[in-house]
Amino acid sequence: MNIRILTGVALAFLSAWLLWKGLSAVIMITSRGSPLGDALLQPPTSVVRIVAACMILLGALVAVAQRPGGAWLAGLGTFLFVLLPVMMAASGTAARLWADEAVVSLFLIALTVALCVSKRRKA
């Protein structure tokens, strides 16, 4: 098994976990009576997390399938996810609330760079 597939699988698992964390937060907020629009957009961090995690997951799965463009799609999703702690810090949120996203962003960056520099096997 080559490095690209292992990296893609690790990235897919991490992004699936991030997607679940984002969706579960939205589900919890809506179960308390808030409208879906408010749960996603007040503040917009939930929608950014969900969209970024979906893009990373899709890109990782495309890369695992050895198709072109997967690494760059995952890279775009990683860029969006990296914006998440930046947006939270810029809005004045306490550091303890966005520190986990900052640490996860470092792992996402490392895996995405590894995915981008590894060669795709020709079919």
mmCIF file of N, CA and C in Angstrom:
data_model
loop_
_atom_site.group_PDB
_atom_site.id
_atom_site.type_symbol
_atom_site.label_atom_id
_atom_site.label_comp_id
_atom_site.label_asym_id
_atom_site.label_seq_id
_atom_site.Cartn_x
_atom_site.Cartn_y
_atom_site.Cartn_z
ATOM 1 N N MET A 1 0.852 -1.174 0.000
ATOM 2 C CA MET A 1 0.000 0.000 0.000
ATOM 3 C C MET A 1 0.900 1.241 0.000
ATOM 4 N N ASN A 2 0.584 2.218 -0.814
ATOM 5 C CA ASN A 2 1.479 3.370 -0.883
ATOM 6 C C ASN A 2 1.069 4.473 0.102
ATOM 7 N N ILE A 3 1.967 5.423 0.238
ATOM 8 C CA ILE A 3 1.790 6.511 1.201
ATOM 9 C C ILE A 3 0.546 7.344 0.885
ATOM 10 N N ARG A 4 0.271 7.561 -0.394
ATOM 11 C CA ARG A 4 -0.882 8.382 -0.793
ATOM 12 C C ARG A 4 -2.188 7.774 -0.292
ATOM 13 N N ILE A 5 -2.313 6.464 -0.398
ATOM 14 C CA ILE A 5 -3.540 5.803 0.060
ATOM 15 C C ILE A 5 -3.642 5.878 1.582
ATOM 16 N N LEU A 6 -2.553 5.609 2.281
ATOM 17 C CA LEU A 6 -2.571 5.685 3.750
ATOM 18 C C LEU A 6 -2.875 7.097 4.232
ATOM 19 N N THR A 7 -2.277 8.084 3.587
ATOM 20 C CA THR A 7 -2.543 9.474 3.953
ATOM 21 C C THR A 7 -3.998 9.833 3.671
ATOM 22 N N GLY A 8 -4.501 9.403 2.527
ATOM 23 C CA GLY A 8 -5.894 9.672 2.174
ATOM 24 C C GLY A 8 -6.869 9.034 3.151
ATOM 25 N N VAL A 9 -6.576 7.809 3.567
ATOM 26 C CA VAL A 9 -7.444 7.124 4.534
ATOM 27 C C VAL A 9 -7.415 7.857 5.883
ATOM 28 N N ALA A 10 -6.229 8.259 6.328
ATOM 29 C CA ALA A 10 -6.125 8.998 7.599
ATOM 30 C C ALA A 10 -6.881 10.324 7.509
ATOM 31 N N LEU A 11 -6.746 11.000 6.380
ATOM 32 C CA LEU A 11 -7.438 12.260 6.182
ATOM 33 C C LEU A 11 -8.953 12.056 6.114
ATOM 34 N N ALA A 12 -9.374 10.972 5.496
ATOM 35 C CA ALA A 12 -10.813 10.671 5.416
ATOM 36 C C ALA A 12 -11.392 10.399 6.805
ATOM 37 N N PHE A 13 -10.695 9.625 7.623
ATOM 38 C CA PHE A 13 -11.188 9.353 8.974
ATOM 39 C C PHE A 13 -11.237 10.619 9.818
ATOM 40 N N LEU A 14 -10.190 11.437 9.741
ATOM 41 C CA LEU A 14 -10.160 12.670 10.522
ATOM 42 C C LEU A 14 -11.272 13.619 10.074
ATOM 43 N N SER A 15 -11.468 13.758 8.781
ATOM 44 C CA SER A 15 -12.508 14.669 8.295
ATOM 45 C C SER A 15 -13.909 14.131 8.588
ATOM 46 N N ALA A 16 -14.086 12.818 8.553
ATOM 47 C CA ALA A 16 -15.394 12.243 8.906
ATOM 48 C C ALA A 16 -15.705 12.527 10.380
ATOM 49 N N TRP A 17 -14.703 12.429 11.226
ATOM 50 C CA TRP A 17 -14.891 12.737 12.644
ATOM 51 C C TRP A 17 -15.240 14.222 12.827
ATOM 52 N N LEU A 18 -14.534 15.095 12.098
ATOM 53 C CA LEU A 18 -14.822 16.527 12.177
ATOM 54 C C LEU A 18 -16.221 16.839 11.656
ATOM 55 N N LEU A 19 -16.630 16.155 10.597
ATOM 56 C CA LEU A 19 -17.976 16.344 10.064
ATOM 57 C C LEU A 19 -19.017 15.920 11.098
ATOM 58 N N TRP A 20 -18.796 14.776 11.742
ATOM 59 C CA TRP A 20 -19.739 14.319 12.759
ATOM 60 C C TRP A 20 -19.813 15.307 13.916
ATOM 61 N N LYS A 21 -18.672 15.831 14.359
ATOM 62 C CA LYS A 21 -18.668 16.809 15.457
ATOM 63 C C LYS A 21 -19.458 18.058 15.062
ATOM 64 N N GLY A 22 -19.309 18.505 13.827
ATOM 65 C CA GLY A 22 -20.049 19.672 13.366
ATOM 66 C C GLY A 22 -21.533 19.411 13.265
ATOM 67 N N LEU A 23 -21.890 18.260 12.707
ATOM 68 C CA LEU A 23 -23.315 17.917 12.578
ATOM 69 C C LEU A 23 -23.964 17.688 13.932
ATOM 70 N N SER A 24 -23.244 17.053 14.847
ATOM 71 C CA SER A 24 -23.838 16.798 16.164
ATOM 72 C C SER A 24 -24.084 18.101 16.928
ATOM 73 N N ALA A 25 -23.221 19.088 16.736
ATOM 74 C CA ALA A 25 -23.450 20.391 17.381
ATOM 75 C C ALA A 25 -24.698 21.055 16.815
ATOM 76 N N VAL A 26 -24.878 20.985 15.503
ATOM 77 C CA VAL A 26 -26.061 21.574 14.875
ATOM 78 C C VAL A 26 -27.319 20.835 15.330
ATOM 79 N N ILE A 27 -27.238 19.514 15.403
ATOM 80 C CA ILE A 27 -28.383 18.718 15.859
ATOM 81 C C ILE A 27 -28.752 19.085 17.296
ATOM 82 N N MET A 28 -27.744 19.256 18.154
ATOM 83 C CA MET A 28 -28.002 19.611 19.541
ATOM 84 C C MET A 28 -28.671 20.984 19.637
ATOM 85 N N ILE A 29 -28.188 21.934 18.861
ATOM 86 C CA ILE A 29 -28.748 23.285 18.906
ATOM 87 C C ILE A 29 -30.193 23.288 18.398
ATOM 88 N N THR A 30 -30.465 22.567 17.311
ATOM 89 C CA THR A 30 -31.831 22.540 16.778
ATOM 90 C C THR A 30 -32.766 21.743 17.682
ATOM 91 N N SER A 31 -32.244 20.763 18.405
ATOM 92 C CA SER A 31 -33.106 20.005 19.311
ATOM 93 C C SER A 31 -33.552 20.848 20.499
ATOM 94 N N ARG A 32 -32.848 21.918 20.761
ATOM 95 C CA ARG A 32 -33.227 22.836 21.847
ATOM 96 C C ARG A 32 -34.202 23.912 21.381
ATOM 97 N N GLY A 33 -34.624 23.817 20.110
ATOM 98 C CA GLY A 33 -35.649 24.725 19.620
ATOM 99 C C GLY A 33 -35.178 25.830 18.693
ATOM 100 N N SER A 34 -33.882 25.921 18.446
ATOM 101 C CA SER A 34 -33.402 26.959 17.536
ATOM 102 C C SER A 34 -33.649 26.548 16.093
ATOM 103 N N PRO A 35 -33.902 27.507 15.209
ATOM 104 C CA PRO A 35 -34.064 27.177 13.795
ATOM 105 C C PRO A 35 -32.735 26.718 13.191
ATOM 106 N N LEU A 36 -32.817 25.936 12.126
ATOM 107 C CA LEU A 36 -31.621 25.401 11.473
ATOM 108 C C LEU A 36 -30.717 26.527 10.970
ATOM 109 N N GLY A 37 -31.312 27.569 10.428
ATOM 110 C CA GLY A 37 -30.515 28.696 9.943
ATOM 111 C C GLY A 37 -29.677 29.334 11.034
ATOM 112 N N ASP A 38 -30.258 29.481 12.210
ATOM 113 C CA ASP A 38 -29.499 30.040 13.335
ATOM 114 C C ASP A 38 -28.400 29.088 13.786
ATOM 115 N N ALA A 39 -28.689 27.794 13.787
ATOM 116 C CA ALA A 39 -27.691 26.809 14.208
ATOM 117 C C ALA A 39 -26.486 26.794 13.268
ATOM 118 N N LEU A 40 -26.727 27.045 11.999
ATOM 119 C CA LEU A 40 -25.641 27.028 11.021
ATOM 120 C C LEU A 40 -24.922 28.371 10.895
ATOM 121 N N LEU A 41 -25.652 29.457 11.035
ATOM 122 C CA LEU A 41 -25.088 30.755 10.670
ATOM 123 C C LEU A 41 -24.908 31.743 11.812
ATOM 124 N N GLN A 42 -25.267 31.386 13.024
ATOM 125 C CA GLN A 42 -25.143 32.311 14.147
ATOM 126 C C GLN A 42 -24.249 31.743 15.223
ATOM 127 N N PRO A 43 -22.990 31.820 15.209
ATOM 128 C CA PRO A 43 -22.091 32.375 14.207
ATOM 129 C C PRO A 43 -21.864 31.376 13.064
ATOM 130 N N PRO A 44 -21.227 31.802 11.987
ATOM 131 C CA PRO A 44 -21.090 30.928 10.812
ATOM 132 C C PRO A 44 -20.046 29.822 10.950
ATOM 133 N N THR A 45 -19.531 29.613 12.130
ATOM 134 C CA THR A 45 -18.499 28.588 12.300
ATOM 135 C C THR A 45 -19.025 27.177 12.028
ATOM 136 N N SER A 46 -20.284 26.920 12.325
ATOM 137 C CA SER A 46 -20.834 25.578 12.091
ATOM 138 C C SER A 46 -20.881 25.254 10.607
ATOM 139 N N VAL A 47 -21.348 26.183 9.805
ATOM 140 C CA VAL A 47 -21.431 25.925 8.371
ATOM 141 C C VAL A 47 -20.029 25.831 7.757
ATOM 142 N N VAL A 48 -19.087 26.627 8.238
ATOM 143 C CA VAL A 48 -17.712 26.552 7.726
ATOM 144 C C VAL A 48 -17.119 25.187 8.064
ATOM 145 N N ARG A 49 -17.319 24.719 9.304
ATOM 146 C CA ARG A 49 -16.792 23.416 9.705
ATOM 147 C C ARG A 49 -17.397 22.292 8.863
ATOM 148 N N ILE A 50 -18.691 22.321 8.644
ATOM 149 C CA ILE A 50 -19.353 21.250 7.900
ATOM 150 C C ILE A 50 -18.925 21.250 6.435
ATOM 151 N N VAL A 51 -18.891 22.420 5.811
ATOM 152 C CA VAL A 51 -18.478 22.499 4.406
ATOM 153 C C VAL A 51 -17.018 22.079 4.248
ATOM 154 N N ALA A 52 -16.151 22.559 5.132
ATOM 155 C CA ALA A 52 -14.730 22.209 5.058
ATOM 156 C C ALA A 52 -14.530 20.705 5.249
ATOM 157 N N ALA A 53 -15.197 20.127 6.238
ATOM 158 C CA ALA A 53 -15.047 18.686 6.490
ATOM 159 C C ALA A 53 -15.567 17.865 5.316
ATOM 160 N N CYS A 54 -16.661 18.295 4.700
ATOM 161 C CA CYS A 54 -17.184 17.588 3.518
ATOM 162 C C CYS A 54 -16.197 17.645 2.364
ATOM 163 N N MET A 55 -15.597 18.809 2.144
ATOM 164 C CA MET A 55 -14.627 18.950 1.057
ATOM 165 C C MET A 55 -13.391 18.101 1.307
ATOM 166 N N ILE A 56 -12.913 18.084 2.544
ATOM 167 C CA ILE A 56 -11.739 17.269 2.872
ATOM 168 C C ILE A 56 -12.063 15.794 2.699
ATOM 169 N N LEU A 57 -13.224 15.373 3.192
ATOM 170 C CA LEU A 57 -13.617 13.969 3.080
ATOM 171 C C LEU A 57 -13.739 13.551 1.621
ATOM 172 N N LEU A 58 -14.401 14.346 0.825
ATOM 173 C CA LEU A 58 -14.557 14.029 -0.589
ATOM 174 C C LEU A 58 -13.198 13.996 -1.285
ATOM 175 N N GLY A 59 -12.363 14.987 -1.019
ATOM 176 C CA GLY A 59 -11.026 15.017 -1.618
ATOM 177 C C GLY A 59 -10.175 13.830 -1.208
ATOM 178 N N ALA A 60 -10.250 13.448 0.048
ATOM 179 C CA ALA A 60 -9.477 12.290 0.524
ATOM 180 C C ALA A 60 -9.954 11.008 -0.149
ATOM 181 N N LEU A 61 -11.255 10.855 -0.290
ATOM 182 C CA LEU A 61 -11.779 9.652 -0.940
ATOM 183 C C LEU A 61 -11.408 9.608 -2.423
ATOM 184 N N VAL A 62 -11.412 10.756 -3.078
ATOM 185 C CA VAL A 62 -10.979 10.813 -4.486
ATOM 186 C C VAL A 62 -9.502 10.453 -4.585
ATOM 187 N N ALA A 63 -8.697 10.935 -3.666
ATOM 188 C CA ALA A 63 -7.267 10.620 -3.667
ATOM 189 C C ALA A 63 -7.024 9.136 -3.404
ATOM 190 N N VAL A 64 -7.788 8.559 -2.495
ATOM 191 C CA VAL A 64 -7.645 7.118 -2.221
ATOM 192 C C VAL A 64 -8.002 6.308 -3.453
ATOM 193 N N ALA A 65 -8.953 6.796 -4.233
ATOM 194 C CA ALA A 65 -9.355 6.114 -5.471
ATOM 195 C C ALA A 65 -8.356 6.361 -6.602
ATOM 196 N N GLN A 66 -7.277 7.083 -6.309
ATOM 197 C CA GLN A 66 -6.217 7.369 -7.276
ATOM 198 C C GLN A 66 -6.713 8.183 -8.466
ATOM 199 N N ARG A 67 -7.640 9.075 -8.240
ATOM 200 C CA ARG A 67 -8.170 9.954 -9.278
ATOM 201 C C ARG A 67 -7.544 11.340 -9.109
ATOM 202 N N PRO A 68 -7.408 12.073 -10.206
ATOM 203 C CA PRO A 68 -6.807 13.414 -10.099
ATOM 204 C C PRO A 68 -7.744 14.410 -9.414
ATOM 205 N N GLY A 69 -7.150 15.374 -8.743
ATOM 206 C CA GLY A 69 -7.902 16.460 -8.138
ATOM 207 C C GLY A 69 -8.272 16.260 -6.682
ATOM 208 N N GLY A 70 -8.139 15.074 -6.164
ATOM 209 C CA GLY A 70 -8.526 14.815 -4.780
ATOM 210 C C GLY A 70 -7.696 15.584 -3.771
ATOM 211 N N ALA A 71 -6.390 15.633 -3.997
ATOM 212 C CA ALA A 71 -5.508 16.328 -3.061
ATOM 213 C C ALA A 71 -5.823 17.822 -3.034
ATOM 214 N N TRP A 72 -6.137 18.388 -4.176
ATOM 215 C CA TRP A 72 -6.419 19.818 -4.230
ATOM 216 C C TRP A 72 -7.777 20.144 -3.624
ATOM 217 N N LEU A 73 -8.733 19.261 -3.784
ATOM 218 C CA LEU A 73 -10.030 19.451 -3.132
ATOM 219 C C LEU A 73 -9.867 19.364 -1.616
ATOM 220 N N ALA A 74 -9.090 18.389 -1.164
ATOM 221 C CA ALA A 74 -8.804 18.283 0.269
ATOM 222 C C ALA A 74 -8.042 19.508 0.755
ATOM 223 N N GLY A 75 -7.162 20.030 -0.080
ATOM 224 C CA GLY A 75 -6.414 21.234 0.271
ATOM 225 C C GLY A 75 -7.303 22.450 0.428
ATOM 226 N N LEU A 76 -8.277 22.595 -0.441
ATOM 227 C CA LEU A 76 -9.223 23.697 -0.334
ATOM 228 C C LEU A 76 -10.060 23.568 0.945
ATOM 229 N N GLY A 77 -10.493 22.346 1.249
ATOM 230 C CA GLY A 77 -11.231 22.109 2.487
ATOM 231 C C GLY A 77 -10.372 22.387 3.718
ATOM 232 N N THR A 78 -9.106 21.999 3.648
ATOM 233 C CA THR A 78 -8.190 22.269 4.761
ATOM 234 C C THR A 78 -8.016 23.771 4.960
ATOM 235 N N PHE A 79 -7.889 24.509 3.853
ATOM 236 C CA PHE A 79 -7.779 25.966 3.943
ATOM 237 C C PHE A 79 -9.006 26.551 4.646
ATOM 238 N N LEU A 80 -10.195 26.071 4.266
ATOM 239 C CA LEU A 80 -11.418 26.547 4.921
ATOM 240 C C LEU A 80 -11.419 26.207 6.408
ATOM 241 N N PHE A 81 -10.973 24.991 6.745
ATOM 242 C CA PHE A 81 -10.961 24.598 8.148
ATOM 243 C C PHE A 81 -9.955 25.429 8.942
ATOM 244 N N VAL A 82 -8.825 25.771 8.327
ATOM 245 C CA VAL A 82 -7.830 26.606 9.004
ATOM 246 C C VAL A 82 -8.409 28.001 9.278
ATOM 247 N N LEU A 83 -9.323 28.456 8.423
ATOM 248 C CA LEU A 83 -9.972 29.743 8.662
ATOM 249 C C LEU A 83 -10.853 29.722 9.908
ATOM 250 N N LEU A 84 -11.316 28.547 10.294
ATOM 251 C CA LEU A 84 -12.228 28.424 11.432
ATOM 252 C C LEU A 84 -11.633 28.981 12.733
ATOM 253 N N PRO A 85 -10.469 28.507 13.198
ATOM 254 C CA PRO A 85 -9.935 29.108 14.434
ATOM 255 C C PRO A 85 -9.530 30.563 14.244
ATOM 256 N N VAL A 86 -9.146 30.933 13.020
ATOM 257 C CA VAL A 86 -8.804 32.332 12.761
ATOM 258 C C VAL A 86 -10.048 33.205 12.931
ATOM 259 N N MET A 87 -11.180 32.766 12.370
ATOM 260 C CA MET A 87 -12.433 33.516 12.519
ATOM 261 C C MET A 87 -12.851 33.591 13.979
ATOM 262 N N MET A 88 -12.705 32.486 14.695
ATOM 263 C CA MET A 88 -13.107 32.468 16.097
ATOM 264 C C MET A 88 -12.229 33.404 16.924
ATOM 265 N N ALA A 89 -10.925 33.385 16.673
ATOM 266 C CA ALA A 89 -10.017 34.266 17.409
ATOM 267 C C ALA A 89 -10.276 35.724 17.069
ATOM 268 N N ALA A 90 -10.542 36.001 15.793
ATOM 269 C CA ALA A 90 -10.798 37.381 15.368
ATOM 270 C C ALA A 90 -12.087 37.936 15.955
ATOM 271 N N SER A 91 -13.039 37.053 16.230
ATOM 272 C CA SER A 91 -14.302 37.533 16.795
ATOM 273 C C SER A 91 -14.240 37.696 18.311
ATOM 274 N N GLY A 92 -13.092 37.396 18.898
ATOM 275 C CA GLY A 92 -12.921 37.600 20.330
ATOM 276 C C GLY A 92 -13.300 36.414 21.189
ATOM 277 N N THR A 93 -13.495 35.251 20.578
ATOM 278 C CA THR A 93 -13.832 34.045 21.326
ATOM 279 C C THR A 93 -12.647 33.641 22.197
ATOM 280 N N ALA A 94 -12.937 33.110 23.354
ATOM 281 C CA ALA A 94 -11.884 32.665 24.271
ATOM 282 C C ALA A 94 -11.020 31.596 23.610
ATOM 283 N N ALA A 95 -9.727 31.649 23.884
ATOM 284 C CA ALA A 95 -8.766 30.741 23.240
ATOM 285 C C ALA A 95 -9.078 29.272 23.523
ATOM 286 N N ARG A 96 -9.628 28.968 24.672
ATOM 287 C CA ARG A 96 -9.918 27.570 24.997
ATOM 288 C C ARG A 96 -11.002 26.987 24.089
ATOM 289 N N LEU A 97 -11.806 27.851 23.448
ATOM 290 C CA LEU A 97 -12.868 27.377 22.565
ATOM 291 C C LEU A 97 -12.382 27.101 21.146
ATOM 292 N N TRP A 98 -11.285 27.726 20.727
ATOM 293 C CA TRP A 98 -10.795 27.483 19.381
ATOM 294 C C TRP A 98 -9.433 26.798 19.347
ATOM 295 N N ALA A 99 -8.860 26.509 20.495
ATOM 296 C CA ALA A 99 -7.538 25.874 20.531
ATOM 297 C C ALA A 99 -7.566 24.470 19.906
ATOM 298 N N ASP A 100 -8.630 23.715 20.131
ATOM 299 C CA ASP A 100 -8.725 22.374 19.538
ATOM 300 C C ASP A 100 -8.735 22.445 18.008
ATOM 301 N N GLU A 101 -9.470 23.411 17.446
ATOM 302 C CA GLU A 101 -9.501 23.569 16.000
ATOM 303 C C GLU A 101 -8.129 23.940 15.460
ATOM 304 N N ALA A 102 -7.383 24.737 16.212
ATOM 305 C CA ALA A 102 -6.042 25.130 15.777
ATOM 306 C C ALA A 102 -5.106 23.920 15.739
ATOM 307 N N VAL A 103 -5.196 23.061 16.745
ATOM 308 C CA VAL A 103 -4.351 21.869 16.778
ATOM 309 C C VAL A 103 -4.744 20.900 15.659
ATOM 310 N N VAL A 104 -6.036 20.680 15.475
ATOM 311 C CA VAL A 104 -6.508 19.800 14.405
ATOM 312 C C VAL A 104 -6.093 20.357 13.048
ATOM 313 N N SER A 105 -6.094 21.675 12.919
ATOM 314 C CA SER A 105 -5.671 22.295 11.663
ATOM 315 C C SER A 105 -4.237 21.934 11.307
ATOM 316 N N LEU A 106 -3.375 21.845 12.308
ATOM 317 C CA LEU A 106 -1.986 21.462 12.053
ATOM 318 C C LEU A 106 -1.909 20.046 11.482
ATOM 319 N N PHE A 107 -2.687 19.123 12.034
ATOM 320 C CA PHE A 107 -2.719 17.762 11.505
ATOM 321 C C PHE A 107 -3.291 17.735 10.088
ATOM 322 N N LEU A 108 -4.339 18.500 9.856
ATOM 323 C CA LEU A 108 -4.931 18.563 8.521
ATOM 324 C C LEU A 108 -3.935 19.111 7.508
ATOM 325 N N ILE A 109 -3.206 20.142 7.888
ATOM 326 C CA ILE A 109 -2.204 20.718 6.989
ATOM 327 C C ILE A 109 -1.130 19.689 6.667
ATOM 328 N N ALA A 110 -0.630 18.995 7.682
ATOM 329 C CA ALA A 110 0.420 17.991 7.460
ATOM 330 C C ALA A 110 -0.060 16.870 6.537
ATOM 331 N N LEU A 111 -1.261 16.359 6.788
ATOM 332 C CA LEU A 111 -1.789 15.283 5.946
ATOM 333 C C LEU A 111 -2.077 15.760 4.525
ATOM 334 N N THR A 112 -2.581 16.967 4.393
ATOM 335 C CA THR A 112 -2.891 17.495 3.065
ATOM 336 C C THR A 112 -1.612 17.747 2.271
ATOM 337 N N VAL A 113 -0.588 18.280 2.911
ATOM 338 C CA VAL A 113 0.692 18.477 2.223
ATOM 339 C C VAL A 113 1.260 17.127 1.791
ATOM 340 N N ALA A 114 1.189 16.138 2.659
ATOM 341 C CA ALA A 114 1.672 14.803 2.292
ATOM 342 C C ALA A 114 0.886 14.244 1.110
ATOM 343 N N LEU A 115 -0.400 14.492 1.091
ATOM 344 C CA LEU A 115 -1.248 14.026 -0.010
ATOM 345 C C LEU A 115 -0.895 14.757 -1.304
ATOM 346 N N CYS A 116 -0.629 16.042 -1.217
ATOM 347 C CA CYS A 116 -0.314 16.832 -2.412
ATOM 348 C C CYS A 116 1.046 16.496 -3.008
ATOM 349 N N VAL A 117 2.019 16.154 -2.189
ATOM 350 C CA VAL A 117 3.364 15.888 -2.718
ATOM 351 C C VAL A 117 3.569 14.425 -3.085
ATOM 352 N N SER A 118 2.733 13.533 -2.624
ATOM 353 C CA SER A 118 2.899 12.123 -2.992
ATOM 354 C C SER A 118 2.358 11.906 -4.398
ATOM 355 N N LYS A 119 3.005 11.014 -5.111
ATOM 356 C CA LYS A 119 2.616 10.765 -6.501
ATOM 357 C C LYS A 119 1.451 9.799 -6.577
ATOM 358 N N ARG A 120 0.557 10.110 -7.518
ATOM 359 C CA ARG A 120 -0.583 9.241 -7.784
ATOM 360 C C ARG A 120 -0.105 8.118 -8.683
ATOM 361 N N ARG A 121 -0.516 6.897 -8.334
ATOM 362 C CA ARG A 121 -0.155 5.748 -9.145
ATOM 363 C C ARG A 121 -0.967 5.745 -10.430
ATOM 364 N N LYS A 122 -0.315 5.485 -11.530
ATOM 365 C CA LYS A 122 -1.018 5.415 -12.809
ATOM 366 C C LYS A 122 -1.768 4.107 -12.898
ATOM 367 N N ALA A 123 -2.988 4.172 -13.407
ATOM 368 C CA ALA A 123 -3.814 2.975 -13.509
ATOM 369 C C ALA A 123 -3.476 2.160 -14.730
#
